[in-house]
């Protein structure tokens, strides 16, 4: 299941974080990072998914 979440995180980083953490600080942080640059959003999303 983590592989699917990582693929989703690469395509749509906030969605990957939403599936892992729900609506919370990590989700909103990821939206901000994705707006500022797509790559920081991906890195943050993959980190959030891989840390568990």
mmCIF file with all atom_site columns, C-alpha atoms in Angstrom:
data_model
loop_
_atom_site.group_PDB
_atom_site.id
_atom_site.type_symbol
_atom_site.label_atom_id
_atom_site.label_alt_id
_atom_site.label_comp_id
_atom_site.label_asym_id
_atom_site.label_entity_id
_atom_site.label_seq_id
_atom_site.pdbx_PDB_ins_code
_atom_site.Cartn_x
_atom_site.Cartn_y
_atom_site.Cartn_z
_atom_site.occupancy
_atom_site.B_iso_or_equiv
_atom_site.pdbx_formal_charge
_atom_site.auth_seq_id
_atom_site.auth_comp_id
_atom_site.auth_asym_id
_atom_site.auth_atom_id
_atom_site.pdbx_PDB_model_num
ATOM 1  C CA . UNK A 1 1  ? 0.000  0.000  0.000  1.00 0.00 ? 1  UNK A CA 1
ATOM 2  C CA . UNK A 1 2  ? 2.901  2.373  0.643  1.00 0.00 ? 2  UNK A CA 1
ATOM 3  C CA . UNK A 1 3  ? 4.052  1.989  -2.967 1.00 0.00 ? 3  UNK A CA 1
ATOM 4  C CA . UNK A 1 4  ? 0.682  3.226  -4.190 1.00 0.00 ? 4  UNK A CA 1
ATOM 5  C CA . UNK A 1 5  ? 0.810  6.169  -1.769 1.00 0.00 ? 5  UNK A CA 1
ATOM 6  C CA . UNK A 1 6  ? 4.309  7.081  -2.939 1.00 0.00 ? 6  UNK A CA 1
ATOM 7  C CA . UNK A 1 7  ? 3.177  7.027  -6.580 1.00 0.00 ? 7  UNK A CA 1
ATOM 8  C CA . UNK A 1 8  ? 0.226  9.247  -5.652 1.00 0.00 ? 8  UNK A CA 1
ATOM 9  C CA . UNK A 1 9  ? 2.607  11.529 -3.725 1.00 0.00 ? 9  UNK A CA 1
ATOM 10 C CA . UNK A 1 10 ? 4.761  11.957 -6.821 1.00 0.00 ? 10 UNK A CA 1
ATOM 11 C CA . UNK A 1 11 ? 1.762  12.824 -8.982 1.00 0.00 ? 11 UNK A CA 1
ATOM 12 C CA . UNK A 1 12 ? -0.212 14.881 -6.430 1.00 0.00 ? 12 UNK A CA 1
ATOM 13 C CA . UNK A 1 13 ? 1.807  15.494 -3.253 1.00 0.00 ? 13 UNK A CA 1
ATOM 14 C CA . UNK A 1 14 ? -1.017 16.911 -1.071 1.00 0.00 ? 14 UNK A CA 1
ATOM 15 C CA . UNK A 1 15 ? -3.232 13.913 -1.877 1.00 0.00 ? 15 UNK A CA 1
ATOM 16 C CA . UNK A 1 16 ? -0.513 11.504 -0.745 1.00 0.00 ? 16 UNK A CA 1
ATOM 17 C CA . UNK A 1 17 ? -0.166 13.340 2.564  1.00 0.00 ? 17 UNK A CA 1
ATOM 18 C CA . UNK A 1 18 ? -3.946 13.510 2.958  1.00 0.00 ? 18 UNK A CA 1
ATOM 19 C CA . UNK A 1 19 ? -4.225 9.732  2.569  1.00 0.00 ? 19 UNK A CA 1
ATOM 20 C CA . UNK A 1 20 ? -1.458 9.159  5.132  1.00 0.00 ? 20 UNK A CA 1
ATOM 21 C CA . UNK A 1 21 ? -2.125 11.827 7.773  1.00 0.00 ? 21 UNK A CA 1
ATOM 22 C CA . UNK A 1 22 ? -5.577 13.269 7.101  1.00 0.00 ? 22 UNK A CA 1
ATOM 23 C CA . UNK A 1 23 ? -6.393 16.949 7.387  1.00 0.00 ? 23 UNK A CA 1
ATOM 24 C CA . UNK A 1 24 ? -3.760 18.384 9.660  1.00 0.00 ? 24 UNK A CA 1
ATOM 25 C CA . UNK A 1 25 ? -0.639 20.482 9.811  1.00 0.00 ? 25 UNK A CA 1
ATOM 26 C CA . UNK A 1 26 ? 1.327  18.212 7.467  1.00 0.00 ? 26 UNK A CA 1
ATOM 27 C CA . UNK A 1 27 ? -1.354 18.463 4.793  1.00 0.00 ? 27 UNK A CA 1
ATOM 28 C CA . UNK A 1 28 ? -1.446 22.259 4.862  1.00 0.00 ? 28 UNK A CA 1
ATOM 29 C CA . UNK A 1 29 ? 2.351  22.460 4.997  1.00 0.00 ? 29 UNK A CA 1
ATOM 30 C CA . UNK A 1 30 ? 2.511  20.248 1.935  1.00 0.00 ? 30 UNK A CA 1
ATOM 31 C CA . UNK A 1 31 ? 0.068  22.458 0.049  1.00 0.00 ? 31 UNK A CA 1
ATOM 32 C CA . UNK A 1 32 ? 2.274  25.474 0.786  1.00 0.00 ? 32 UNK A CA 1
ATOM 33 C CA . UNK A 1 33 ? 5.422  23.598 -0.258 1.00 0.00 ? 33 UNK A CA 1
ATOM 34 C CA . UNK A 1 34 ? 3.764  22.404 -3.456 1.00 0.00 ? 34 UNK A CA 1
ATOM 35 C CA . UNK A 1 35 ? 2.688  25.940 -4.342 1.00 0.00 ? 35 UNK A CA 1
ATOM 36 C CA . UNK A 1 36 ? 6.197  27.260 -3.713 1.00 0.00 ? 36 UNK A CA 1
ATOM 37 C CA . UNK A 1 37 ? 7.750  24.499 -5.792 1.00 0.00 ? 37 UNK A CA 1
ATOM 38 C CA . UNK A 1 38 ? 6.619  21.109 -6.958 1.00 0.00 ? 38 UNK A CA 1
ATOM 39 C CA . UNK A 1 39 ? 9.807  19.307 -5.883 1.00 0.00 ? 39 UNK A CA 1
ATOM 40 C CA . UNK A 1 40 ? 9.685  20.388 -2.201 1.00 0.00 ? 40 UNK A CA 1
ATOM 41 C CA . UNK A 1 41 ? 6.093  19.154 -2.070 1.00 0.00 ? 41 UNK A CA 1
ATOM 42 C CA . UNK A 1 42 ? 7.109  15.763 -3.435 1.00 0.00 ? 42 UNK A CA 1
ATOM 43 C CA . UNK A 1 43 ? 10.044 15.443 -1.026 1.00 0.00 ? 43 UNK A CA 1
ATOM 44 C CA . UNK A 1 44 ? 7.857  16.303 1.957  1.00 0.00 ? 44 UNK A CA 1
ATOM 45 C CA . UNK A 1 45 ? 5.086  13.910 0.874  1.00 0.00 ? 45 UNK A CA 1
ATOM 46 C CA . UNK A 1 46 ? 7.459  10.999 0.327  1.00 0.00 ? 46 UNK A CA 1
ATOM 47 C CA . UNK A 1 47 ? 9.117  11.714 3.691  1.00 0.00 ? 47 UNK A CA 1
ATOM 48 C CA . UNK A 1 48 ? 5.753  11.694 5.482  1.00 0.00 ? 48 UNK A CA 1
ATOM 49 C CA . UNK A 1 49 ? 4.766  8.396  3.855  1.00 0.00 ? 49 UNK A CA 1
ATOM 50 C CA . UNK A 1 50 ? 8.135  6.678  4.328  1.00 0.00 ? 50 UNK A CA 1
ATOM 51 C CA . UNK A 1 51 ? 8.659  7.607  7.979  1.00 0.00 ? 51 UNK A CA 1
ATOM 52 C CA . UNK A 1 52 ? 5.934  5.242  9.222  1.00 0.00 ? 52 UNK A CA 1
#
